[in-house]
Amino acid sequence: MFQEFQKLRTLLESRQGYATVIVTHQNADPDAVGCAFILQKIFSSFGIKAEVCLPGGPDRHAGRMLSALELPWKEECDQADMLLVCDTSNESMLGGASRLIENVGEILIIDHHRPPGNLTGKATLSLVFDEPASTVIAVLLADFMGVNLDSRASTLALAGILYDTRRYLVVSPNTFQASKILLESGGEYDKALRLLESPQDRSEIIAKLKGVQRASIIDVCGYLVAVTEASAHEATVANALISLGADLAIVAGGREVSRASIRVSKRLLEKGFDSSKLVSDAASLVGAEAGGHPGASGLSKYVLGRKLSSMKNEELRALLLLSIRMIENICREER
């Protein structure tokens, strides 16, 4: 990791005066914005003008945090000398910001999702590491660069780590090191927790109830796999199924894009189940893009018209068959 950090330091030292756009995936979550604002501090410390752009705007949680902490961001991304992509490495996840790729001089990537996406092949430098949150990588990078972080950015970054680790349920040693750095930089842990505690809107509640109602439950040698569809809020529905006792939740959705969200219980994670491998294998079968980490992953593919329904069915079939095979392998090892 630190060898790659040094490569980035060397590059930034030769880019003073450059204009950079820091962009995240669409519907940016707290981890994406936490990573983006830490990286803005790093680039600014090298004399590089860096603006945070959130294509389509942040999600509900991140939007509330940015408003409370009075941190500025843009929805329309301007052309710049460098494009820094945070918390994704898939071009399709950038929405309208993907238009910047053709004319930008350099592309840099900071991400924690596996497998790496198609943008890594176009990037000057990709820092993609197996950590529970992209913000963890950004904070360690700031510490390596000797960048001082203020209280607002540190509090936002803490919230980002709390969000993606599910309150430290999925962690690495670097997770706690990054959290220590943020607390020592003035990050307010209690405030970060409060920023995450926002009431659910009506559409999320309805999506969860309908998703649970439609779910099919399959018992695979003692592990419960829940499969369902949702018109929106796929990740929320998947998390709800896990909270109700499912070991693996697969939720298909999307309108113009065929999507699937996967979540894994702690019990199945402890047995070595890796949802990022599941979506990677499924993506290769159906020609989609995928990424994530062991406990949470996603799959997506742009489709048009009537093909959307058939694509969802194809994705679900591939994910279900592969997940059953993976769980059966775990069961054989337990015997």
Short mmCIF file of C-alpha atoms in Angstrom, two decimals:
data_model
loop_
_atom_site.label_atom_id
_atom_site.label_comp_id
_atom_site.label_asym_id
_atom_site.label_seq_id
_atom_site.Cartn_x
_atom_site.Cartn_y
_atom_site.Cartn_z
CA MET A 1 0.00 0.00 0.00
CA PHE A 2 2.64 2.54 1.01
CA GLN A 3 4.64 2.00 -2.19
CA GLU A 4 1.55 3.08 -4.12
CA PHE A 5 1.11 6.04 -1.78
CA GLN A 6 4.65 7.15 -2.63
CA LYS A 7 3.88 6.91 -6.35
CA LEU A 8 0.93 9.25 -5.83
CA ARG A 9 3.05 11.67 -3.79
CA THR A 10 5.63 11.82 -6.58
CA LEU A 11 2.91 12.47 -9.14
CA LEU A 12 1.23 15.21 -7.09
CA GLU A 13 4.52 16.99 -6.46
CA SER A 14 4.81 17.52 -10.22
CA ARG A 15 1.19 18.66 -10.73
CA GLN A 16 1.07 21.94 -8.80
CA GLY A 17 -1.37 24.35 -10.39
CA TYR A 18 -3.42 21.58 -11.99
CA ALA A 19 -7.21 21.65 -11.72
CA THR A 20 -8.76 18.40 -10.47
CA VAL A 21 -12.32 17.15 -10.26
CA ILE A 22 -12.93 14.59 -7.51
CA VAL A 23 -15.90 12.52 -8.56
CA THR A 24 -17.76 9.65 -6.87
CA HIS A 25 -20.34 7.16 -8.06
CA GLN A 26 -23.92 8.27 -8.56
CA ASN A 27 -26.07 8.50 -5.44
CA ALA A 28 -22.90 8.99 -3.40
CA ASP A 29 -23.07 7.36 0.04
CA PRO A 30 -21.30 8.52 3.23
CA ASP A 31 -18.16 6.50 2.46
CA ALA A 32 -17.89 8.04 -1.01
CA VAL A 33 -18.21 11.62 0.25
CA GLY A 34 -15.95 10.97 3.25
CA CYS A 35 -13.27 9.69 0.90
CA ALA A 36 -13.78 12.59 -1.53
CA PHE A 37 -13.38 15.36 1.06
CA ILE A 38 -10.28 13.80 2.61
CA LEU A 39 -8.75 13.58 -0.86
CA GLN A 40 -9.66 17.21 -1.48
CA LYS A 41 -7.58 18.14 1.58
CA ILE A 42 -4.65 16.08 0.30
CA PHE A 43 -4.67 17.58 -3.20
CA SER A 44 -5.06 21.12 -1.88
CA SER A 45 -1.99 20.62 0.31
CA PHE A 46 0.03 20.09 -2.90
CA GLY A 47 -1.24 23.31 -4.46
CA ILE A 48 -3.75 21.51 -6.66
CA LYS A 49 -7.21 23.03 -6.99
CA ALA A 50 -9.66 20.20 -6.33
CA GLU A 51 -13.47 20.37 -6.46
CA VAL A 52 -15.80 17.65 -5.24
CA CYS A 53 -18.43 16.65 -7.77
CA LEU A 54 -21.29 14.29 -6.92
CA PRO A 55 -23.06 13.35 -10.18
CA GLY A 56 -26.80 13.28 -9.59
CA GLY A 57 -26.25 14.41 -6.01
CA PRO A 58 -25.56 12.47 -2.79
CA ASP A 59 -27.85 9.89 -1.22
CA ARG A 60 -30.11 10.83 1.68
CA HIS A 61 -27.58 10.04 4.41
CA ALA A 62 -24.64 11.80 2.73
CA GLY A 63 -26.74 14.81 1.76
CA ARG A 64 -27.80 15.32 5.36
CA MET A 65 -24.17 15.12 6.51
CA LEU A 66 -22.86 17.58 3.94
CA SER A 67 -25.60 20.05 4.84
CA ALA A 68 -25.00 19.73 8.60
CA LEU A 69 -21.23 20.14 8.22
CA GLU A 70 -21.60 22.92 5.59
CA LEU A 71 -19.25 21.25 3.12
CA PRO A 72 -19.56 22.52 -0.49
CA TRP A 73 -19.91 20.28 -3.52
CA LYS A 74 -21.06 20.49 -7.14
CA GLU A 75 -23.52 18.33 -9.06
CA GLU A 76 -22.37 19.34 -12.55
CA CYS A 77 -18.73 18.37 -13.13
CA ASP A 78 -16.40 20.78 -14.96
CA GLN A 79 -13.63 19.64 -17.28
CA ALA A 80 -10.25 19.58 -15.54
CA ASP A 81 -6.62 18.53 -15.97
CA MET A 82 -7.06 15.48 -13.72
CA LEU A 83 -10.01 13.32 -12.77
CA LEU A 84 -9.87 11.61 -9.38
CA VAL A 85 -12.46 8.84 -9.10
CA CYS A 86 -13.37 7.89 -5.55
CA ASP A 87 -15.19 4.77 -4.26
CA THR A 88 -15.70 3.16 -7.66
CA SER A 89 -13.63 2.11 -10.65
CA ASN A 90 -16.53 1.42 -13.02
CA GLU A 91 -17.22 4.03 -15.69
CA SER A 92 -20.93 3.19 -15.75
CA MET A 93 -21.25 4.26 -12.09
CA LEU A 94 -20.23 7.87 -12.84
CA GLY A 95 -23.45 8.94 -14.54
CA GLY A 96 -23.07 12.26 -16.33
CA ALA A 97 -19.50 12.66 -15.08
CA SER A 98 -18.38 9.88 -17.44
CA ARG A 99 -18.25 12.49 -20.24
CA LEU A 100 -15.09 13.90 -18.63
CA ILE A 101 -13.12 10.73 -19.27
CA GLU A 102 -12.48 11.27 -22.99
CA ASN A 103 -10.78 14.66 -22.68
CA VAL A 104 -9.11 14.56 -19.27
CA GLY A 105 -5.32 14.37 -19.14
CA GLU A 106 -5.02 11.92 -16.27
CA ILE A 107 -7.31 9.63 -14.29
CA LEU A 108 -6.56 8.55 -10.73
CA ILE A 109 -8.60 6.03 -8.74
CA ILE A 110 -9.05 5.44 -4.99
CA ASP A 111 -11.34 2.50 -4.31
CA HIS A 112 -11.95 -0.56 -2.15
CA HIS A 113 -14.37 -2.55 -4.29
CA ARG A 114 -13.42 -5.85 -5.87
CA PRO A 115 -12.94 -6.77 -8.64
CA PRO A 116 -11.47 -3.54 -10.07
CA GLY A 117 -13.64 -2.00 -12.80
CA ASN A 118 -12.96 -1.02 -16.39
CA LEU A 119 -11.62 2.45 -15.50
CA THR A 120 -8.43 0.98 -14.03
CA GLY A 121 -7.25 0.23 -17.56
CA LYS A 122 -7.47 3.95 -18.41
CA ALA A 123 -6.00 5.27 -15.15
CA THR A 124 -2.54 6.71 -14.65
CA LEU A 125 -2.58 5.32 -11.11
CA SER A 126 -5.08 3.10 -9.31
CA LEU A 127 -5.05 2.68 -5.54
CA VAL A 128 -7.52 -0.18 -5.10
CA PHE A 129 -7.06 -2.01 -1.81
CA ASP A 130 -9.08 -4.60 0.07
CA GLU A 131 -10.35 -2.42 2.91
CA PRO A 132 -13.85 -2.14 4.41
CA ALA A 133 -14.20 1.48 3.21
CA SER A 134 -12.59 3.80 0.67
CA THR A 135 -12.39 6.43 3.40
CA VAL A 136 -9.94 4.20 5.30
CA ILE A 137 -7.56 4.34 2.33
CA ALA A 138 -7.97 8.12 1.99
CA VAL A 139 -7.25 8.74 5.70
CA LEU A 140 -4.14 6.55 5.69
CA LEU A 141 -3.01 8.41 2.57
CA ALA A 142 -3.49 11.77 4.30
CA ASP A 143 -1.45 10.54 7.26
CA PHE A 144 1.30 9.27 4.93
CA MET A 145 1.39 12.67 3.18
CA GLY A 146 1.53 14.55 6.50
CA VAL A 147 -1.73 16.40 5.76
CA ASN A 148 -3.53 17.96 8.72
CA LEU A 149 -7.26 17.29 8.71
CA ASP A 150 -9.83 19.64 10.22
CA SER A 151 -12.73 18.67 12.48
CA ARG A 152 -15.44 18.84 9.81
CA ALA A 153 -13.67 16.60 7.30
CA SER A 154 -12.65 14.21 10.09
CA THR A 155 -16.21 13.92 11.39
CA LEU A 156 -17.52 13.28 7.87
CA ALA A 157 -14.84 10.64 7.31
CA LEU A 158 -15.71 8.92 10.61
CA ALA A 159 -19.33 8.76 9.50
CA GLY A 160 -18.22 7.28 6.17
CA ILE A 161 -16.26 4.53 7.91
CA LEU A 162 -19.11 3.82 10.33
CA TYR A 163 -21.52 3.55 7.41
CA ASP A 164 -19.54 1.17 5.22
CA THR A 165 -18.28 -1.02 8.08
CA ARG A 166 -21.83 -1.23 9.50
CA ARG A 167 -20.69 0.30 12.79
CA TYR A 168 -17.41 -1.67 12.80
CA LEU A 169 -19.02 -5.02 12.04
CA VAL A 170 -16.69 -5.59 9.05
CA VAL A 171 -13.22 -4.26 9.84
CA SER A 172 -9.49 -4.52 9.19
CA PRO A 173 -6.57 -3.36 11.36
CA ASN A 174 -6.37 -0.26 9.14
CA THR A 175 -9.99 0.57 9.97
CA PHE A 176 -9.09 1.27 13.59
CA GLN A 177 -5.86 3.04 12.63
CA ALA A 178 -7.77 5.40 10.35
CA SER A 179 -10.41 5.98 13.03
CA LYS A 180 -7.68 6.82 15.56
CA ILE A 181 -6.19 9.37 13.15
CA LEU A 182 -9.59 10.99 12.62
CA LEU A 183 -10.37 11.21 16.35
CA GLU A 184 -6.97 12.78 17.00
CA SER A 185 -7.68 15.26 14.19
CA GLY A 186 -10.81 16.54 15.91
CA GLY A 187 -13.36 14.14 14.48
CA GLU A 188 -16.48 13.99 16.66
CA TYR A 189 -17.59 10.38 17.05
CA ASP A 190 -20.93 11.19 18.71
CA LYS A 191 -21.76 13.68 15.97
CA ALA A 192 -20.81 11.17 13.26
CA LEU A 193 -23.24 8.67 14.80
CA ARG A 194 -26.02 11.26 14.99
CA LEU A 195 -25.52 12.21 11.35
CA LEU A 196 -26.17 8.60 10.37
CA GLU A 197 -29.39 8.39 12.39
CA SER A 198 -31.87 9.89 9.94
CA PRO A 199 -35.47 8.68 9.67
CA GLN A 200 -36.34 6.51 6.68
CA ASP A 201 -38.56 8.05 4.05
CA ARG A 202 -41.85 6.48 3.02
CA SER A 203 -40.51 5.02 -0.24
CA GLU A 204 -37.77 3.10 1.59
CA ILE A 205 -40.25 1.65 4.08
CA ILE A 206 -42.60 0.55 1.30
CA ALA A 207 -39.69 -0.96 -0.68
CA LYS A 208 -38.61 -3.01 2.33
CA LEU A 209 -42.11 -4.26 3.09
CA LYS A 210 -42.79 -5.22 -0.52
CA GLY A 211 -39.36 -6.78 -0.92
CA VAL A 212 -39.82 -8.96 2.14
CA GLN A 213 -43.35 -9.89 1.04
CA ARG A 214 -42.13 -11.04 -2.38
CA ALA A 215 -39.05 -12.87 -1.13
CA SER A 216 -38.41 -16.51 -1.89
CA ILE A 217 -36.46 -18.39 0.79
CA ILE A 218 -34.14 -21.27 -0.07
CA ASP A 219 -32.49 -23.45 2.57
CA VAL A 220 -29.01 -24.46 1.40
CA CYS A 221 -27.62 -26.98 3.92
CA GLY A 222 -28.80 -24.86 6.84
CA TYR A 223 -28.05 -21.42 5.39
CA LEU A 224 -31.03 -19.30 4.34
CA VAL A 225 -30.85 -17.54 0.96
CA ALA A 226 -33.50 -14.84 0.33
CA VAL A 227 -34.18 -13.72 -3.24
CA THR A 228 -36.51 -10.88 -4.20
CA GLU A 229 -37.09 -7.87 -6.48
CA ALA A 230 -37.51 -4.19 -5.70
CA SER A 231 -38.23 -1.22 -7.94
CA ALA A 232 -35.83 0.91 -5.87
CA HIS A 233 -33.73 0.85 -2.67
CA GLU A 234 -32.29 -2.60 -3.45
CA ALA A 235 -29.51 -2.31 -0.86
CA THR A 236 -31.97 -1.27 1.85
CA VAL A 237 -34.19 -4.27 1.06
CA ALA A 238 -31.17 -6.61 1.14
CA ASN A 239 -30.08 -5.24 4.53
CA ALA A 240 -33.63 -5.71 5.84
CA LEU A 241 -33.63 -9.37 4.80
CA ILE A 242 -30.31 -9.94 6.58
CA SER A 243 -31.63 -8.24 9.71
CA LEU A 244 -34.61 -10.63 9.65
CA GLY A 245 -32.34 -13.67 9.70
CA ALA A 246 -31.37 -14.45 6.10
CA ASP A 247 -27.74 -15.50 5.61
CA LEU A 248 -27.60 -14.26 2.02
CA ALA A 249 -29.89 -11.66 0.42
CA ILE A 250 -30.08 -11.17 -3.36
CA VAL A 251 -32.27 -8.26 -4.51
CA ALA A 252 -32.80 -7.40 -8.19
CA GLY A 253 -34.05 -3.99 -9.26
CA GLY A 254 -33.54 -0.97 -11.44
CA ARG A 255 -35.53 0.79 -14.15
CA GLU A 256 -33.15 1.80 -16.96
CA VAL A 257 -30.33 -0.20 -15.40
CA SER A 258 -30.63 -3.82 -14.35
CA ARG A 259 -29.18 -3.97 -10.83
CA ALA A 260 -28.70 -6.50 -8.09
CA SER A 261 -27.60 -5.91 -4.49
CA ILE A 262 -26.13 -8.67 -2.36
CA ARG A 263 -25.69 -8.70 1.42
CA VAL A 264 -24.19 -11.43 3.62
CA SER A 265 -24.80 -12.30 7.28
CA LYS A 266 -21.99 -12.33 9.83
CA ARG A 267 -22.48 -16.10 10.21
CA LEU A 268 -21.85 -16.77 6.53
CA LEU A 269 -19.01 -14.23 6.35
CA GLU A 270 -17.21 -16.06 9.15
CA LYS A 271 -17.34 -19.21 6.99
CA GLY A 272 -15.47 -17.43 4.21
CA PHE A 273 -18.32 -16.49 1.87
CA ASP A 274 -17.23 -13.61 -0.40
CA SER A 275 -19.98 -11.73 -2.22
CA SER A 276 -17.44 -9.83 -4.37
CA LYS A 277 -16.38 -13.15 -5.90
CA LEU A 278 -20.04 -14.06 -6.38
CA VAL A 279 -20.84 -10.90 -8.36
CA SER A 280 -17.58 -11.10 -10.30
CA ASP A 281 -18.36 -14.64 -11.47
CA ALA A 282 -21.98 -13.72 -12.26
CA ALA A 283 -20.92 -10.59 -14.18
CA SER A 284 -18.67 -12.64 -16.44
CA LEU A 285 -21.64 -14.89 -17.26
CA VAL A 286 -24.17 -12.14 -18.06
CA GLY A 287 -21.87 -9.40 -19.38
CA ALA A 288 -22.44 -6.97 -16.52
CA GLU A 289 -20.23 -4.83 -14.29
CA ALA A 290 -19.72 -5.79 -10.66
CA GLY A 291 -17.88 -4.79 -7.54
CA GLY A 292 -17.97 -4.85 -3.77
CA HIS A 293 -16.45 -6.61 -0.82
CA PRO A 294 -17.18 -9.84 1.09
CA GLY A 295 -20.25 -8.62 2.95
CA ALA A 296 -21.85 -6.32 0.37
CA SER A 297 -21.67 -6.22 -3.42
CA GLY A 298 -23.55 -5.12 -6.50
CA LEU A 299 -24.07 -5.99 -10.14
CA SER A 300 -25.33 -3.68 -12.90
CA LYS A 301 -25.94 -3.59 -16.64
CA TYR A 302 -27.55 -0.97 -18.89
CA VAL A 303 -30.44 -2.42 -20.87
CA LEU A 304 -33.34 -1.01 -22.85
CA GLY A 305 -37.07 -1.65 -23.06
CA ARG A 306 -38.33 -5.19 -22.79
CA LYS A 307 -34.82 -6.54 -22.28
CA LEU A 308 -34.82 -5.21 -18.71
CA SER A 309 -37.09 -7.92 -17.32
CA SER A 310 -35.20 -10.73 -19.04
CA MET A 311 -31.88 -9.26 -17.88
CA LYS A 312 -33.07 -9.21 -14.27
CA ASN A 313 -34.12 -12.85 -14.56
CA GLU A 314 -30.77 -13.76 -16.09
CA GLU A 315 -28.87 -11.97 -13.33
CA LEU A 316 -30.95 -13.56 -10.58
CA ARG A 317 -30.54 -17.01 -12.06
CA ALA A 318 -26.76 -16.64 -12.32
CA LEU A 319 -26.42 -15.20 -8.82
CA LEU A 320 -28.64 -17.83 -7.27
CA LEU A 321 -26.96 -20.82 -8.93
CA LEU A 322 -23.46 -19.53 -8.14
CA SER A 323 -24.35 -18.69 -4.53
CA ILE A 324 -25.84 -22.15 -3.95
CA ARG A 325 -22.65 -23.70 -5.31
CA MET A 326 -20.49 -21.51 -3.06
CA ILE A 327 -22.52 -22.32 0.05
CA GLU A 328 -22.51 -26.04 -0.76
CA ASN A 329 -18.70 -25.89 -0.94
CA ILE A 330 -18.65 -24.29 2.51
CA CYS A 331 -20.92 -27.06 3.82
CA ARG A 332 -18.64 -29.77 2.43
CA GLU A 333 -15.68 -28.18 4.20
CA GLU A 334 -17.64 -28.16 7.48
CA ARG A 335 -18.29 -31.89 7.38
#
